[in-house]
Short mmCIF file of N, CA and C and ligand atoms in Angstrom, two decimals:
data_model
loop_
_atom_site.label_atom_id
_atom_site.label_comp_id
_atom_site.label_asym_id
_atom_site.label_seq_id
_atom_site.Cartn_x
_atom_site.Cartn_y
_atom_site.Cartn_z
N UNK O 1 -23.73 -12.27 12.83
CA UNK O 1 -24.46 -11.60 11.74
C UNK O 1 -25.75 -10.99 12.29
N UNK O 2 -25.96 -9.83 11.80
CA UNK O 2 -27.45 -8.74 12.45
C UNK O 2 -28.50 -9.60 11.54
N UNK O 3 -29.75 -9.60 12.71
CA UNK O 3 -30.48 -10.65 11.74
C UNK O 3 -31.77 -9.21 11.91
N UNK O 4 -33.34 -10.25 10.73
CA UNK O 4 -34.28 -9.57 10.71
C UNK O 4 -35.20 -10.33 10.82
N UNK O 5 -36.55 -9.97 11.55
CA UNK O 5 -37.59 -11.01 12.08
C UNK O 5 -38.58 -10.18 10.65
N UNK O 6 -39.06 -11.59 10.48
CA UNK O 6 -39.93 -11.42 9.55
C UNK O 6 -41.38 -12.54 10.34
N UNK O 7 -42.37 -11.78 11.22
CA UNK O 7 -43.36 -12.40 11.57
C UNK O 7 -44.82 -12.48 11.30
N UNK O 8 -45.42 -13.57 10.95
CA UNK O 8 -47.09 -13.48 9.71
C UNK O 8 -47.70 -14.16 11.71
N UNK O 9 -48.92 -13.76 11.13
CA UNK O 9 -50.05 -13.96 12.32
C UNK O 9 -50.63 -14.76 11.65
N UNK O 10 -52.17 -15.15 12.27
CA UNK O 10 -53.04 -16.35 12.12
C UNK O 10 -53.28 -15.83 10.57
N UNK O 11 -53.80 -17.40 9.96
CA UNK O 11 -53.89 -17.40 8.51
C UNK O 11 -53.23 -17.47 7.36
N UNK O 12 -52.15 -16.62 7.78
CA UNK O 12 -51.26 -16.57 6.97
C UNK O 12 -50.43 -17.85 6.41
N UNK O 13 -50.76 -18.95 7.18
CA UNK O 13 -50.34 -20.42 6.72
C UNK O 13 -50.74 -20.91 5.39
N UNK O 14 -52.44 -19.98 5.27
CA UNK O 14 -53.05 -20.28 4.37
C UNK O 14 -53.11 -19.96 3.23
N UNK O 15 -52.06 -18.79 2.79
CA UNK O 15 -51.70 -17.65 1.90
C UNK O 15 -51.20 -18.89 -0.03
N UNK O 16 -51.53 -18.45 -0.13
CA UNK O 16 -51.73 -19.07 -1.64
C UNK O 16 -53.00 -19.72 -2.32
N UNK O 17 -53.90 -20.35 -1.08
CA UNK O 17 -55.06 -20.45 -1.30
C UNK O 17 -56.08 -20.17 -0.80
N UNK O 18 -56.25 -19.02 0.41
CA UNK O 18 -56.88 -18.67 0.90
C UNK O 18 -57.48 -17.06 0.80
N UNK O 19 -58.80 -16.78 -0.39
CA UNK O 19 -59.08 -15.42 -0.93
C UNK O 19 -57.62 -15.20 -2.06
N UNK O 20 -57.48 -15.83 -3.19
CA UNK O 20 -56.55 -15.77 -3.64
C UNK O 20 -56.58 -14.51 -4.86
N UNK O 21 -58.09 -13.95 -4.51
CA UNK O 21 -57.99 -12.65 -5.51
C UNK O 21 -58.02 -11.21 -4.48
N UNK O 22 -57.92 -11.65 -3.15
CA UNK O 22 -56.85 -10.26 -2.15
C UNK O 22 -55.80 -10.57 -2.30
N UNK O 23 -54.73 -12.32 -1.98
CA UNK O 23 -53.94 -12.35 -1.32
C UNK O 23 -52.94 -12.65 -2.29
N UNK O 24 -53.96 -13.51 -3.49
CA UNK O 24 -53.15 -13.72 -4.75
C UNK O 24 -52.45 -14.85 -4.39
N UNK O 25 -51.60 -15.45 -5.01
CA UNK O 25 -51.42 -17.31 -5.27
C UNK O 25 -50.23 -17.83 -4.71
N UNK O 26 -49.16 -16.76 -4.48
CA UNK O 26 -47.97 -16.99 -3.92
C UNK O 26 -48.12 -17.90 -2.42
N UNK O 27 -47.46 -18.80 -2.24
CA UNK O 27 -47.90 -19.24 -1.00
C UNK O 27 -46.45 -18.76 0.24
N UNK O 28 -46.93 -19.00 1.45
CA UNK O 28 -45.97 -18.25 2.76
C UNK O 28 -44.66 -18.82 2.46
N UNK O 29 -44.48 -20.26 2.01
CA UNK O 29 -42.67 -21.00 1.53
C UNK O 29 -42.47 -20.08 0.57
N UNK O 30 -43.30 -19.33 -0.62
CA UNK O 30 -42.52 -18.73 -1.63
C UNK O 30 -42.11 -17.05 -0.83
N UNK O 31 -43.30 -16.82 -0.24
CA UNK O 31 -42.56 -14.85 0.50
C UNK O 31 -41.38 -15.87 1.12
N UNK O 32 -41.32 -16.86 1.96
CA UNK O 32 -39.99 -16.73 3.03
C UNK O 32 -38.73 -16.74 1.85
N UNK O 33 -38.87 -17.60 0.66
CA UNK O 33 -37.86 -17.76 0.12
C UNK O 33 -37.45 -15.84 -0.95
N UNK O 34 -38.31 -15.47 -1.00
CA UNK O 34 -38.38 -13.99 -1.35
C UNK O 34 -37.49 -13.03 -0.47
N UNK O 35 -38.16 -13.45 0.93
CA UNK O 35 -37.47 -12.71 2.36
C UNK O 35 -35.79 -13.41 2.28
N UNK O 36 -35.77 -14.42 2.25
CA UNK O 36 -34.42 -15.31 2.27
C UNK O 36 -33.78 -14.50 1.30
N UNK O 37 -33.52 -14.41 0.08
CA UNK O 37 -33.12 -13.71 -1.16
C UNK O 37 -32.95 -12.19 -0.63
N UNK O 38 -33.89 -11.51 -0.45
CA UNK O 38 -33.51 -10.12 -0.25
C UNK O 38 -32.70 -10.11 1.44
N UNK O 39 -32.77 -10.59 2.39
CA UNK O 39 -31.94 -10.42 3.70
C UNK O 39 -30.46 -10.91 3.56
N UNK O 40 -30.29 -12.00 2.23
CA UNK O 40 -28.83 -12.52 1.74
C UNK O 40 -28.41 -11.16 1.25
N UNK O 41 -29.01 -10.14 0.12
CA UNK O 41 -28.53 -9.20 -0.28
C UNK O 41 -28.13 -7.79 0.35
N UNK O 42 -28.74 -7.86 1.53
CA UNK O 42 -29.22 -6.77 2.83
C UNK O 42 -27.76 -7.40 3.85
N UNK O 43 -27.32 -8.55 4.07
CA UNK O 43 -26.08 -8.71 4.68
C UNK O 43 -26.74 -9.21 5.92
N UNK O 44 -28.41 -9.64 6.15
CA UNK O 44 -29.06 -9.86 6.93
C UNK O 44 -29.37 -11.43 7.32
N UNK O 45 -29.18 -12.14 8.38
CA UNK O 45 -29.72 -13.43 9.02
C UNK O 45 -31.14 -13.57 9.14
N UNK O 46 -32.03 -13.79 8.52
CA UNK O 46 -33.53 -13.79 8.81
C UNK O 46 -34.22 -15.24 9.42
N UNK O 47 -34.86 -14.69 10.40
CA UNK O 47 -35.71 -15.29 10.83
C UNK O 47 -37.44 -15.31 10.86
N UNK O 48 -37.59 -15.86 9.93
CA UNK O 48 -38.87 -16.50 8.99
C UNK O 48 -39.91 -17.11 10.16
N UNK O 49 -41.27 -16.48 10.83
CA UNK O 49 -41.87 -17.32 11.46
C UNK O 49 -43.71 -16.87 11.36
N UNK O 50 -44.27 -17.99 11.71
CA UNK O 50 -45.56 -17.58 11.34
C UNK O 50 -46.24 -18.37 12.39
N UNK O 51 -47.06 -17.88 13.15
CA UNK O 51 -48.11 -18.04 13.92
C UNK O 51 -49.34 -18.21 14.47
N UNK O 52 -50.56 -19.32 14.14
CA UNK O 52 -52.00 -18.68 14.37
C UNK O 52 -52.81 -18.30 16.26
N UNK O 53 -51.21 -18.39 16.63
CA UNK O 53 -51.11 -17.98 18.63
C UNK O 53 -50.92 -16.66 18.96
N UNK O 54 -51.74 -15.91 19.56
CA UNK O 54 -51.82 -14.61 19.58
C UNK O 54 -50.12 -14.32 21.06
N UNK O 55 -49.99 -15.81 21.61
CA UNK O 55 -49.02 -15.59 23.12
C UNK O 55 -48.06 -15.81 22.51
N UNK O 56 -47.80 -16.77 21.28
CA UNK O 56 -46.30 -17.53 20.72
C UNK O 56 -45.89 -16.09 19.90
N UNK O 57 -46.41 -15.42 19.17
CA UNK O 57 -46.20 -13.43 18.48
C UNK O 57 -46.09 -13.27 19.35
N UNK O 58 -46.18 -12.94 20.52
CA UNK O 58 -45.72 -11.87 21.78
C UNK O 58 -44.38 -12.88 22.03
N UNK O 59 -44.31 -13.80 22.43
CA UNK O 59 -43.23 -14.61 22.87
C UNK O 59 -41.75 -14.13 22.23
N UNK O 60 -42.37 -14.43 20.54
CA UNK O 60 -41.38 -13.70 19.49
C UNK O 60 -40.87 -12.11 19.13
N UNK O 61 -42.17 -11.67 19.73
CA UNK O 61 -41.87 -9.76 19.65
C UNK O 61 -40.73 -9.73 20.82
N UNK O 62 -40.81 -10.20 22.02
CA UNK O 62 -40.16 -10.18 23.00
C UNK O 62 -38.49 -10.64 22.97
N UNK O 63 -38.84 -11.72 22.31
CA UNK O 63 -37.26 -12.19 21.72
C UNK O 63 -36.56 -11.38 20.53
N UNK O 64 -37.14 -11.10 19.83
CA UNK O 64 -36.39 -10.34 18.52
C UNK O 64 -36.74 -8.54 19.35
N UNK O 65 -36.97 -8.31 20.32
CA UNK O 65 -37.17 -6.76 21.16
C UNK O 65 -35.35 -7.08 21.86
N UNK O 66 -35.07 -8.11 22.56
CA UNK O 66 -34.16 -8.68 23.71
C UNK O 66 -32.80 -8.39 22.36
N UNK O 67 -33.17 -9.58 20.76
CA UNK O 67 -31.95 -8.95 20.06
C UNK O 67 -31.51 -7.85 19.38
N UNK O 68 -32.39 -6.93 19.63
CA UNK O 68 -32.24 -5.50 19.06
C UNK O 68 -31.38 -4.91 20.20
N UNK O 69 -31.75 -4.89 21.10
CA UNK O 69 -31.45 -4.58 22.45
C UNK O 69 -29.96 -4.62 22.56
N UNK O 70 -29.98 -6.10 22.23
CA UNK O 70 -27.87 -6.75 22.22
C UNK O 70 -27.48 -5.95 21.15
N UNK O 71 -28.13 -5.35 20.23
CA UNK O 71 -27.18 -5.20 18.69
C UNK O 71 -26.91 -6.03 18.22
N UNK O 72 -27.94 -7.00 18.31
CA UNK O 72 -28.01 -7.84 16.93
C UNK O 72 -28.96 -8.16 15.92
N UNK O 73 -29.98 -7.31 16.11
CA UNK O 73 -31.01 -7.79 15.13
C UNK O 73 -31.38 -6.00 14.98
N UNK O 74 -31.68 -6.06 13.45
CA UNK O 74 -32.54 -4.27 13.09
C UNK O 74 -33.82 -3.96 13.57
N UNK O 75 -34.58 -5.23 13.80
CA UNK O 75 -36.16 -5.15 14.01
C UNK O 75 -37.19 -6.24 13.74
N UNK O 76 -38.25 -5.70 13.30
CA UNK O 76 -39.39 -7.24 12.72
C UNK O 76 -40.49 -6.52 11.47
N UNK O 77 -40.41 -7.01 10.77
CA UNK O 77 -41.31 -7.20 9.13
C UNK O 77 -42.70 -7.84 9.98
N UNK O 78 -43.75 -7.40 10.48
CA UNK O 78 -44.80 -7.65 11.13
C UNK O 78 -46.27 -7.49 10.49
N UNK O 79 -46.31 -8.99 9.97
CA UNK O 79 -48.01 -9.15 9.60
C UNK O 79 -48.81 -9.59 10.09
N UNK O 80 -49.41 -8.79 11.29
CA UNK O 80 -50.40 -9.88 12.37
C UNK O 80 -51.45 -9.95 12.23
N UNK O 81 -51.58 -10.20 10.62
CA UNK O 81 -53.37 -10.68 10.07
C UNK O 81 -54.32 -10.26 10.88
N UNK O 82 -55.39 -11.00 11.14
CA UNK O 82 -56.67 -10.21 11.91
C UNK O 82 -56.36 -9.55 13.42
N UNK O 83 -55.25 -10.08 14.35
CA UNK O 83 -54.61 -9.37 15.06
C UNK O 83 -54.57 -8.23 15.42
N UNK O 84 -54.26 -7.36 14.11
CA UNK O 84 -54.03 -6.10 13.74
C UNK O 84 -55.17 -5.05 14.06
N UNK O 85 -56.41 -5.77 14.26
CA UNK O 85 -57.55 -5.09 14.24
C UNK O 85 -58.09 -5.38 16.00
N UNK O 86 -58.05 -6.08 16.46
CA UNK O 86 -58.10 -6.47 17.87
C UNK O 86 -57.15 -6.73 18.78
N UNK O 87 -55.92 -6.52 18.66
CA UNK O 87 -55.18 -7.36 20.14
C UNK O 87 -54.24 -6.06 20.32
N UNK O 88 -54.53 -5.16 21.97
CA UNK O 88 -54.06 -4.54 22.60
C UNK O 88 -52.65 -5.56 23.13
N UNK O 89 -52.93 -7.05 23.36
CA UNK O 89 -51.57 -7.67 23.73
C UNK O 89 -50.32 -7.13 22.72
N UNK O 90 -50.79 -7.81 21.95
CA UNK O 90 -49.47 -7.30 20.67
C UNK O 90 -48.94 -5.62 20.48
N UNK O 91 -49.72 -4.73 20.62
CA UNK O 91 -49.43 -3.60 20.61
C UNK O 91 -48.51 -3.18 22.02
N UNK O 92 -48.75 -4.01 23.05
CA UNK O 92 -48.37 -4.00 24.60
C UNK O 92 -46.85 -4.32 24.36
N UNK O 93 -47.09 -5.22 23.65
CA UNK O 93 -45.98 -5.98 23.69
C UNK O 93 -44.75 -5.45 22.81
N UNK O 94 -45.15 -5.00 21.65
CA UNK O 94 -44.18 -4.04 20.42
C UNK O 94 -44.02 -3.05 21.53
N UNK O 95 -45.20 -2.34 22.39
CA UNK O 95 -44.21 -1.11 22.65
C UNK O 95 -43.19 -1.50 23.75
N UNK O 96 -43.22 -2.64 24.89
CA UNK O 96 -42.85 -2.82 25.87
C UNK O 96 -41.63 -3.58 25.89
N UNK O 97 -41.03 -3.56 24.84
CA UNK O 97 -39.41 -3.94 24.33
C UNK O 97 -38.97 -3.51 23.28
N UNK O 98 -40.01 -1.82 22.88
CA UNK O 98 -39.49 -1.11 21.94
C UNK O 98 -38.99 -1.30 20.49
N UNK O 99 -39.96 -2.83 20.45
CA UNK O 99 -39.39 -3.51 18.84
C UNK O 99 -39.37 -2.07 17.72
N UNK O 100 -38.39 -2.08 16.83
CA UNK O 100 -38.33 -1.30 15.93
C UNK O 100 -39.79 -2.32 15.22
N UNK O 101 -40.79 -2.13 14.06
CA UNK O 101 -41.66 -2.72 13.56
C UNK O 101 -42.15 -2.38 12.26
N UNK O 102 -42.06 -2.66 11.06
CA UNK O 102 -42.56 -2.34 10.27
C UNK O 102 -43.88 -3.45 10.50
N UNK O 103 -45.18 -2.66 10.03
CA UNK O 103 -46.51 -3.37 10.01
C UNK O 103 -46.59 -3.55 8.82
N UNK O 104 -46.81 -4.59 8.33
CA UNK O 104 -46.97 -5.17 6.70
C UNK O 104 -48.74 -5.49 6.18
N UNK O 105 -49.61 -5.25 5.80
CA UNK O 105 -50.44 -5.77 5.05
C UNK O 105 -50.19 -6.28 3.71
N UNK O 106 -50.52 -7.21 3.05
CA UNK O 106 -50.45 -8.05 1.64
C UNK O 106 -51.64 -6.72 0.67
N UNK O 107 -52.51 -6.63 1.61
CA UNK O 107 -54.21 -6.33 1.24
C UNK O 107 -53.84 -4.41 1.42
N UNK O 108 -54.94 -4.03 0.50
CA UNK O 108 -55.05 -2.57 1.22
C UNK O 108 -56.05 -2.61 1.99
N UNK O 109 -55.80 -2.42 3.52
CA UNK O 109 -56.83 -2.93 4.47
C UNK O 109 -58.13 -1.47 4.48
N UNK O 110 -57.55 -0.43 3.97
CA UNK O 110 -57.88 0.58 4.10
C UNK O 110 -59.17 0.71 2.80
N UNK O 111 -59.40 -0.25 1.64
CA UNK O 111 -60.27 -0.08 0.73
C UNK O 111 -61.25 -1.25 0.62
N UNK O 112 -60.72 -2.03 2.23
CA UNK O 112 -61.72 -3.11 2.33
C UNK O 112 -62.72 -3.02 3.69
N UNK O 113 -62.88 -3.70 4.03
CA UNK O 113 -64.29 -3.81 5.91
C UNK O 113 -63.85 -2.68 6.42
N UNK O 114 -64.58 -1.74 7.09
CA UNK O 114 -64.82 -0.90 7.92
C UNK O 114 -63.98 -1.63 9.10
N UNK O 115 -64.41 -2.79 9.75
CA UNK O 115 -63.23 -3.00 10.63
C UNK O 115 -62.00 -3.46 10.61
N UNK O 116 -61.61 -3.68 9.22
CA UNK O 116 -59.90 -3.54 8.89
C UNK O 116 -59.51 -2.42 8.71
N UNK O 117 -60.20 -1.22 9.23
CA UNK O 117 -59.52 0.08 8.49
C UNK O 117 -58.84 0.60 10.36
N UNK O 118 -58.90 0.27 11.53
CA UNK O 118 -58.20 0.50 12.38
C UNK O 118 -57.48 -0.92 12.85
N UNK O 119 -55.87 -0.30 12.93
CA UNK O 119 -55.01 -1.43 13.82
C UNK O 119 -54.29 -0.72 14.61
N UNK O 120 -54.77 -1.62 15.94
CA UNK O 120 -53.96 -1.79 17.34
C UNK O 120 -52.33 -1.58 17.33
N UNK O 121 -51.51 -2.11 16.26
CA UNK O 121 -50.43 -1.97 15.93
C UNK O 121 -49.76 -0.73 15.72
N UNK O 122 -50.50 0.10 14.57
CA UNK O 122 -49.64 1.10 14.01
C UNK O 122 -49.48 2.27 14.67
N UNK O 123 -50.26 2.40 16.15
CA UNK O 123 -49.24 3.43 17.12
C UNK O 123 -48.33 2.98 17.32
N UNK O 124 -47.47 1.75 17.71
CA UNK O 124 -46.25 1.30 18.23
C UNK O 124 -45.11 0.98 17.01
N UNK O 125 -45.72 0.85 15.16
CA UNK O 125 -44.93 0.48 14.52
C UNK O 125 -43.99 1.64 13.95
N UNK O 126 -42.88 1.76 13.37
CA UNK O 126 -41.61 2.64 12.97
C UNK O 126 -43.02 2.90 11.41
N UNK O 127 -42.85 2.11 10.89
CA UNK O 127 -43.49 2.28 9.48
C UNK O 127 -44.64 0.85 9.09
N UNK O 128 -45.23 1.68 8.09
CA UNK O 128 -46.41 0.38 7.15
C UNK O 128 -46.26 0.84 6.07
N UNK O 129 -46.57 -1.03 5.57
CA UNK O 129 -46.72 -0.71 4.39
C UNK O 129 -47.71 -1.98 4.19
N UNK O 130 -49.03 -1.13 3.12
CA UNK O 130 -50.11 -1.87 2.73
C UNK O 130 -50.28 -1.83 1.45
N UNK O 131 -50.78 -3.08 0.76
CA UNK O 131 -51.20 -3.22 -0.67
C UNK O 131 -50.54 -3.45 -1.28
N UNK O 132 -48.98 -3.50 -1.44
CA UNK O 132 -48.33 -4.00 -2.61
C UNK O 132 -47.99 -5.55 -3.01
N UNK O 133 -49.10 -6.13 -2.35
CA UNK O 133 -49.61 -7.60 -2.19
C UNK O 133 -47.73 -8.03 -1.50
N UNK O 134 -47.62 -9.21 -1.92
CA UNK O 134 -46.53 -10.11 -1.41
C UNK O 134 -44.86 -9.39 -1.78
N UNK O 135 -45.05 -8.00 -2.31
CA UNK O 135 -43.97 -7.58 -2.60
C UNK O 135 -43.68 -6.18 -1.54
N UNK O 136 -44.67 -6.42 -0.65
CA UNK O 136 -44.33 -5.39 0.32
C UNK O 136 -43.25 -5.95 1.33
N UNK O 137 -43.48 -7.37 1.49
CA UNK O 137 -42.30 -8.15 2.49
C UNK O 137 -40.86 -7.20 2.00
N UNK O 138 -40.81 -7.95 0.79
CA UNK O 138 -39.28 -6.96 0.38
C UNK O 138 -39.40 -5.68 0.17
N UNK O 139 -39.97 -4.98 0.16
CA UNK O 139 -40.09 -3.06 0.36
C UNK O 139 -39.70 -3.17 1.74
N UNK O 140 -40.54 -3.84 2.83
CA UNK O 140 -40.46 -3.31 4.19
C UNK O 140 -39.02 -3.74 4.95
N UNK O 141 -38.65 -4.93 4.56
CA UNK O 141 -37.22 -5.58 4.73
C UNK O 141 -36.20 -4.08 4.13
N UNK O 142 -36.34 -3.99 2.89
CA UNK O 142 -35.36 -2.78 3.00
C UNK O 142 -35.46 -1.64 3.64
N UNK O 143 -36.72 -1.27 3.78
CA UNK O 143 -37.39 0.22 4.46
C UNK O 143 -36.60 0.14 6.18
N UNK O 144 -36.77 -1.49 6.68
CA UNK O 144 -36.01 -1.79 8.06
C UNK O 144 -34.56 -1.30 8.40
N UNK O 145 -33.97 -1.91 7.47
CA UNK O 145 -32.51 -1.93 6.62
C UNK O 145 -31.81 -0.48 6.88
N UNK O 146 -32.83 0.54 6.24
CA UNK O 146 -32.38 2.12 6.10
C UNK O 146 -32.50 2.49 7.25
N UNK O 147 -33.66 2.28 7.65
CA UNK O 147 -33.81 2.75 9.06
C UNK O 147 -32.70 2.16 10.43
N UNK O 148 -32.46 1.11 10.06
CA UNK O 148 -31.31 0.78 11.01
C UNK O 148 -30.15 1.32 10.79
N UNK O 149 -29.76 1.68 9.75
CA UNK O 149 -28.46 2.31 9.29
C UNK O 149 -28.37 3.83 9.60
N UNK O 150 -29.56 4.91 10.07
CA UNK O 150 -29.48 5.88 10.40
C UNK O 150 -28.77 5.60 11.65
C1 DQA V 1 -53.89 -8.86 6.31
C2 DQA V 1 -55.14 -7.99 6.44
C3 DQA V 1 -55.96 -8.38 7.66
O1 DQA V 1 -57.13 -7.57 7.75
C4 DQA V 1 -56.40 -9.83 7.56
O2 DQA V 1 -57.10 -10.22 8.71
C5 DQA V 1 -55.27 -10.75 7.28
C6 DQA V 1 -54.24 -10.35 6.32
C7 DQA V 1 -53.13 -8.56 5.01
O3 DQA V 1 -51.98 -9.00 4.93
O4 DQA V 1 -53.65 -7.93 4.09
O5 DQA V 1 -55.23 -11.87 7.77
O6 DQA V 1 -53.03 -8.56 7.41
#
């Protein structure tokens, strides 16, 4: 079965109670079980992982880069929380096994800090999607989906 990486960066552990009027109340078990639900309907194997290790995300870009590679995986659903704004690794790393990538924000990073408004990421990602709080997971899961099917 073609699977889909769905990967959260540092913090994101903390998602239901952490700034819960950006991130709002849903916690990371309820998106995976969200992601679970829509990748059953997508015909998709998902693999659900979250990280506050900037080397264990590269470890994983590298592995889900290796199953795209075989033809078995479409890509990665990629939220690398503050990441996004500092780490040339991760961007190194998406481009250097050609992960297909959707970049996910929960937040519109773009109507908040001056230094959330540039990420390291979104030269190397296929697509983003920001702001539609915890319902962008499933927009970007399908947005992956289409794009693999071209
Ligand atoms: C975030 C936005 C980042 O700026 C922040 O550091 C996060 C979460 C989001 O999902 O809106 O940790 O990626």
């Amino acid at each position: 079965m073609t699977s889909v990486y769905v990967l959260n960066g540092p913090n994101l552990n903390l998602l239901g109670t952490r700034k819960p009027e950006v991130y709002g109340t849903t916690t990371l078990a309820d998106v995976e079980e969200m992601c679970r639900e829509e990748a059953a309907g997508l015909g998709l194997d998902l693999r659900f992982r979250q990280s506050n290790h900037e080397g264990q995300l590269i470890d994983w870009i590298h592995e889900a880069g290796a199953e795209v590679k075989a033809g078995r995986c479409v890509g990665a659903v990629f939220n690398p929380g503050a990441y996004t704004h500092t780490s040339v690794a991760l961007h190194d790393a998406i481009e250097g096994v050609e992960l297909p990538v959707v970049e996910l924000h929960i937040s519109n990073v773009h109507a908040r800090e001056p230094f959330r408004h540039h990420s390291y990421i979104s030269p190397v990602a296929r697509s983003i999607v920001v702001g539609f709080g915890v319902h962008g997971y499933v927009l970007a899961m399908r947005g992956l989906h289409h794009i693999a099917q071209k």
